Amino acid sequence: MRGTVRRSLITGTVFALATTLPFGIAPAVADPTPDSRHLPLPDQFTVLRTGSRGIEVHNAKKRLKGLGFFPGNLSPLYDSALRMTVWAFQKANGLKPVDRIDLPTWQALLRPRRIRPLVTYAERERAEIDLRRQLLIAWRDGKPVLVTHISTGARRPYCEKGHCGFASTPVGDYRVGVRVPGWSTGILGAMFYPVYFNGGIAIHGSTLVPRFPASHGCVRVPLHNALDLYRFLQPGTPVYVRRPEALAGRAMRVRGERRPRIPKARPVEAPHRSYKNSSRPGRSTGHRTGGDAGGHR
């Protein structure tokens, strides 16, 4: 009985925090300080997993949305969209991505880390792609407004459907170019709302977004985040791709340093459209492979 009451109190706390935050805007929270006096006891939480259902799942989704991690619908079901959203939140908070909301994840939901930019000289409205943590962060007015789990280039050679290359998502500064609404197909598979930013490399929704880099070079995002990113990433929006461990030991850029010029996005021929222009993935008429862009080399 006591454990049930404690769980209810904590759930109510999470719900109260969620309802006071503007949806889609991540708050500028301070990094948590290790103070055991304010940490909840282990029996105050219920571990949630795929298939779990109830008010605690709904409240967790609402809290994540308030922090800028969009879990899709706010139903009381722990579905695949919430599963990948939890991965993103765990990675952003220095936790190992697991298929559950456990005690460390509940504690992070109560006291989340501040999301820090990868690029200090970046424009205030931009997308940042973290290849190490496999995260994409959309920024507006200097604030993170959408954080999502991604899967980028697998960093290995491939030969598929008569096309060979090296699966890589190159580090660099780019800008959004061609955008294609709905489902489209390229030489290596299907894409949902692709946004090209580096030749044939695009950010696009996919049915297959594992916890590891697995694409041919594109940036795969969960289907439930693809349309929001498509609307955010207008032509000309900067896209910064970084691998933070590769920057270890290099001096941080300081304020006042000259900002490098970001080249315009290289033109790419829009891929063949074989799907209806619909935001409903189930209306596609062909086979969806979760593949990548038609112009990718």
Coordinates of C-alpha atoms in Angstrom, one line a residue:
M1 CA 0.0 0.0 0.0
R2 CA 2.8 2.4 0.9
G3 CA 4.6 1.6 -2.4
T4 CA 1.4 2.4 -4.3
V5 CA 1.0 5.7 -2.6
R6 CA 4.6 6.7 -3.2
R7 CA 4.3 5.8 -6.9
S8 CA 1.1 7.8 -7.2
L9 CA 2.8 10.8 -5.6
I10 CA 5.8 10.7 -8.0
T11 CA 3.5 10.2 -11.0
G12 CA 1.6 13.2 -9.8
T13 CA 4.8 15.2 -9.6
V14 CA 5.8 14.2 -13.1
F15 CA 2.3 15.1 -14.4
A16 CA 2.5 18.5 -12.7
L17 CA 5.9 19.3 -14.2
A18 CA 4.7 18.3 -17.6
T19 CA 1.6 20.5 -17.6
T20 CA 3.6 23.6 -16.6
L21 CA 6.0 23.3 -19.6
P22 CA 5.2 24.6 -23.1
F23 CA 5.0 21.7 -25.6
G24 CA 7.7 21.6 -28.2
I25 CA 10.1 23.9 -26.3
A26 CA 12.8 22.3 -24.1
P27 CA 13.3 24.3 -20.9
A28 CA 16.7 25.7 -20.0
V29 CA 17.2 23.4 -17.0
A30 CA 20.4 23.4 -15.1
D31 CA 22.6 20.3 -14.9
P32 CA 21.5 18.2 -11.9
T33 CA 23.7 18.2 -8.9
P34 CA 24.3 14.9 -7.0
D35 CA 22.2 15.4 -3.8
S36 CA 20.9 12.2 -2.4
R37 CA 18.5 14.1 -0.2
H38 CA 16.3 14.9 -3.2
L39 CA 16.6 11.6 -5.0
P40 CA 13.5 9.4 -4.8
L41 CA 13.6 5.9 -3.3
P42 CA 13.6 2.9 -5.7
D43 CA 10.1 1.7 -4.7
Q44 CA 8.6 5.0 -5.7
F45 CA 8.7 4.1 -9.4
T46 CA 7.1 1.5 -11.6
V47 CA 9.3 0.2 -14.4
L48 CA 7.5 0.7 -17.7
R49 CA 8.3 -1.4 -20.8
T50 CA 6.9 -1.9 -24.3
G51 CA 3.3 -3.0 -24.0
S52 CA 2.8 -1.3 -20.6
R53 CA -0.4 0.7 -20.3
G54 CA -1.8 3.2 -17.9
I55 CA -1.7 6.7 -16.5
E56 CA 2.0 6.5 -15.8
V57 CA 2.7 5.9 -19.5
H58 CA 0.5 8.8 -20.4
N59 CA 2.3 11.1 -17.9
A60 CA 5.7 10.0 -19.1
K61 CA 4.8 10.8 -22.7
K62 CA 3.5 14.2 -21.6
R63 CA 6.6 15.0 -19.7
L64 CA 8.8 13.9 -22.6
K65 CA 6.9 16.1 -25.0
G66 CA 7.2 19.1 -22.6
L67 CA 11.0 18.6 -22.7
G68 CA 11.2 18.5 -26.5
F69 CA 11.2 14.7 -27.0
F70 CA 8.1 14.1 -29.1
P71 CA 6.7 10.6 -28.4
G72 CA 3.9 10.8 -31.0
N73 CA 0.4 10.4 -29.5
L74 CA -0.3 10.7 -25.8
S75 CA -2.2 7.4 -25.5
P76 CA -1.6 5.3 -22.3
L77 CA 0.2 2.6 -24.3
Y78 CA 4.0 2.2 -24.3
D79 CA 4.4 1.8 -28.1
S80 CA 7.3 1.8 -30.5
A81 CA 7.3 5.6 -30.9
L82 CA 7.7 6.0 -27.1
R83 CA 10.4 3.3 -27.1
M84 CA 12.6 5.4 -29.6
T85 CA 11.7 8.6 -27.8
V86 CA 12.9 7.1 -24.5
W87 CA 16.2 6.1 -26.3
A88 CA 16.7 9.7 -27.3
F89 CA 16.0 11.1 -23.8
Q90 CA 18.3 8.5 -22.2
K91 CA 21.1 9.3 -24.6
A92 CA 20.7 13.1 -24.1
N93 CA 20.9 12.5 -20.3
G94 CA 24.0 10.3 -20.4
L95 CA 22.2 7.1 -19.9
K96 CA 22.5 3.9 -21.8
P97 CA 19.5 3.5 -24.2
V98 CA 17.3 0.6 -22.9
D99 CA 13.8 -0.6 -23.7
R100 CA 12.2 0.6 -20.5
I101 CA 11.7 3.6 -18.3
D102 CA 13.6 2.5 -15.2
L103 CA 14.7 4.3 -12.0
P104 CA 17.6 6.3 -13.6
T105 CA 15.2 7.4 -16.4
W106 CA 12.5 8.5 -14.0
Q107 CA 15.1 10.4 -12.0
A108 CA 16.3 12.1 -15.2
L109 CA 12.7 13.0 -16.1
L110 CA 12.4 14.8 -12.8
R111 CA 15.8 16.5 -13.1
P112 CA 16.9 16.5 -16.8
R113 CA 20.2 17.7 -18.1
R114 CA 20.6 20.9 -20.0
I115 CA 20.9 20.2 -23.7
R116 CA 24.1 21.9 -24.9
P117 CA 24.8 22.9 -28.5
L118 CA 27.4 21.0 -30.6
V119 CA 28.5 24.1 -32.4
T120 CA 29.0 27.4 -30.6
Y121 CA 29.1 29.6 -33.7
A122 CA 25.9 28.2 -35.2
E123 CA 22.9 30.1 -36.4
R124 CA 20.0 30.2 -33.9
E125 CA 17.7 28.2 -36.1
R126 CA 19.4 25.0 -37.2
A127 CA 19.6 21.3 -37.0
E128 CA 22.6 19.5 -35.2
I129 CA 23.4 15.9 -35.9
D130 CA 25.4 14.1 -33.2
L131 CA 27.0 11.0 -34.9
R132 CA 28.4 9.7 -31.6
R133 CA 25.2 9.7 -29.6
Q134 CA 22.9 9.2 -32.7
L135 CA 20.8 12.3 -31.9
L136 CA 19.3 15.1 -34.0
I137 CA 18.5 18.3 -32.2
A138 CA 16.5 21.1 -33.9
W139 CA 17.1 24.6 -32.5
R140 CA 15.0 27.7 -32.7
D141 CA 15.9 31.0 -31.2
G142 CA 18.8 29.3 -29.5
K143 CA 16.6 26.8 -27.7
P144 CA 16.2 23.0 -28.5
V145 CA 12.7 22.4 -29.7
L146 CA 12.9 18.8 -31.0
V147 CA 15.3 16.0 -30.0
T148 CA 15.0 12.7 -31.8
H149 CA 16.8 9.4 -32.0
I150 CA 18.4 8.7 -35.4
S151 CA 20.4 6.1 -37.3
T152 CA 23.2 7.4 -39.6
G153 CA 25.7 5.9 -42.0
A154 CA 26.9 2.4 -40.9
R155 CA 30.6 3.3 -41.8
R156 CA 31.2 0.2 -43.9
P157 CA 31.2 -0.7 -47.6
Y158 CA 28.0 -1.9 -49.2
C159 CA 26.7 -3.2 -52.6
E160 CA 23.0 -3.3 -53.0
K161 CA 20.7 -3.3 -56.1
G162 CA 23.7 -2.7 -58.3
H163 CA 25.0 0.2 -56.4
C164 CA 28.2 0.1 -54.3
G165 CA 29.7 2.7 -52.0
F166 CA 30.8 3.4 -48.4
A167 CA 28.0 4.0 -45.9
S168 CA 29.0 7.3 -44.3
T169 CA 27.3 10.5 -43.0
P170 CA 30.1 13.1 -43.6
V171 CA 30.9 15.6 -40.9
G172 CA 30.5 19.2 -42.0
D173 CA 28.3 22.3 -42.3
Y174 CA 25.5 22.1 -44.8
R175 CA 22.1 23.7 -45.7
V176 CA 18.7 22.3 -46.5
G177 CA 18.0 21.9 -50.2
V178 CA 15.3 19.8 -51.9
R179 CA 12.4 18.7 -49.7
V180 CA 10.0 16.0 -50.9
P181 CA 6.6 15.6 -49.1
G182 CA 5.1 12.2 -48.3
W183 CA 6.7 8.9 -49.3
S184 CA 9.2 8.7 -52.1
T185 CA 11.6 6.0 -53.4
G186 CA 15.3 6.2 -54.2
I187 CA 17.7 3.6 -55.7
L188 CA 18.3 2.2 -52.2
G189 CA 14.8 2.2 -50.7
A190 CA 11.9 4.3 -49.5
M191 CA 11.9 7.6 -47.5
F192 CA 9.2 9.5 -45.6
Y193 CA 9.3 13.3 -46.0
P194 CA 13.0 13.4 -47.0
V195 CA 14.9 16.6 -46.6
Y196 CA 18.2 16.7 -48.6
F197 CA 21.1 18.7 -47.1
N198 CA 24.3 17.2 -48.7
G199 CA 23.8 16.0 -52.3
G200 CA 21.9 12.8 -52.1
I201 CA 22.1 12.5 -48.4
A202 CA 18.8 13.3 -46.6
I203 CA 17.1 13.4 -43.2
H204 CA 14.0 11.2 -43.6
G205 CA 11.5 9.1 -41.8
S206 CA 12.1 5.3 -41.9
T207 CA 10.4 2.2 -40.7
L208 CA 13.8 0.9 -39.5
V209 CA 15.7 3.1 -37.0
P210 CA 17.8 0.8 -34.8
R211 CA 19.9 1.9 -31.9
F212 CA 23.1 1.8 -34.0
P213 CA 24.3 3.4 -37.3
A214 CA 22.7 1.4 -40.0
S215 CA 21.9 3.6 -43.1
H216 CA 23.7 4.0 -46.4
G217 CA 24.5 7.6 -45.4
C218 CA 21.2 9.3 -44.8
V219 CA 19.9 10.3 -41.4
R220 CA 17.0 8.0 -40.5
V221 CA 14.4 9.4 -38.0
P222 CA 11.4 7.6 -36.5
L223 CA 8.2 8.0 -38.7
H224 CA 6.4 10.0 -36.0
N225 CA 9.1 12.7 -36.0
A226 CA 9.5 13.0 -39.8
L227 CA 6.7 15.4 -40.6
D228 CA 7.6 17.8 -37.7
L229 CA 11.2 17.9 -39.0
Y230 CA 10.1 18.4 -42.6
R231 CA 8.1 21.5 -41.5
F232 CA 11.0 22.8 -39.4
L233 CA 13.8 22.3 -41.9
Q234 CA 12.9 24.9 -44.5
P235 CA 15.2 25.4 -47.5
G236 CA 18.4 27.1 -46.5
T237 CA 18.3 26.0 -42.8
P238 CA 21.8 25.1 -41.6
V239 CA 22.5 21.5 -40.8
Y240 CA 25.6 20.8 -38.7
V241 CA 27.0 17.3 -38.6
R242 CA 29.5 16.5 -35.9
R243 CA 31.2 13.5 -34.3
P244 CA 32.1 14.9 -30.9
E245 CA 34.8 12.4 -30.0
A246 CA 36.7 13.5 -33.1
L247 CA 36.9 17.0 -31.7
A248 CA 38.5 15.9 -28.4
G249 CA 41.6 18.0 -27.6
R250 CA 40.7 20.8 -30.0
A251 CA 40.2 24.3 -28.6
M252 CA 36.6 25.3 -28.3
R253 CA 35.5 28.2 -30.5
V254 CA 35.1 31.4 -28.6
R255 CA 32.7 34.2 -29.0
G256 CA 33.8 36.7 -31.7
E257 CA 35.5 34.1 -33.8
R258 CA 34.7 34.5 -37.5
R259 CA 31.8 32.2 -38.5
P260 CA 32.7 30.0 -41.5
R261 CA 30.5 30.3 -44.6
I262 CA 28.1 27.4 -45.0
P263 CA 27.9 26.5 -48.7
K264 CA 24.5 26.2 -50.4
A265 CA 23.1 22.7 -50.5
R266 CA 24.2 20.9 -53.7
P267 CA 21.3 20.3 -56.1
V268 CA 19.9 16.8 -56.3
E269 CA 17.3 15.3 -58.5
A270 CA 14.2 14.5 -56.6
P271 CA 13.7 10.8 -56.4
H272 CA 10.9 9.0 -58.2
R273 CA 7.6 9.3 -56.4
S274 CA 5.8 5.9 -56.2
Y275 CA 3.8 6.6 -53.1
K276 CA 0.7 8.8 -52.5
N277 CA 1.5 12.2 -51.0
S278 CA 0.1 11.4 -47.6
S279 CA 1.2 11.7 -44.0
R280 CA -0.3 8.2 -43.4
P281 CA 2.4 5.6 -43.9
G282 CA -0.2 2.9 -44.3
R283 CA -1.4 4.3 -47.6
S284 CA 1.8 3.5 -49.5
T285 CA 1.4 1.2 -52.5
G286 CA 4.9 -0.2 -52.8
H287 CA 7.4 -2.0 -50.6
R288 CA 9.0 0.1 -47.9
T289 CA 12.6 -0.9 -47.1
G290 CA 13.7 1.9 -44.9
G291 CA 16.4 2.7 -47.4
D292 CA 18.1 5.9 -48.4
A293 CA 18.4 8.6 -50.9
G294 CA 18.3 8.2 -54.7
G295 CA 21.3 10.4 -55.2
H296 CA 23.5 9.0 -52.5
R297 CA 26.9 7.8 -53.7

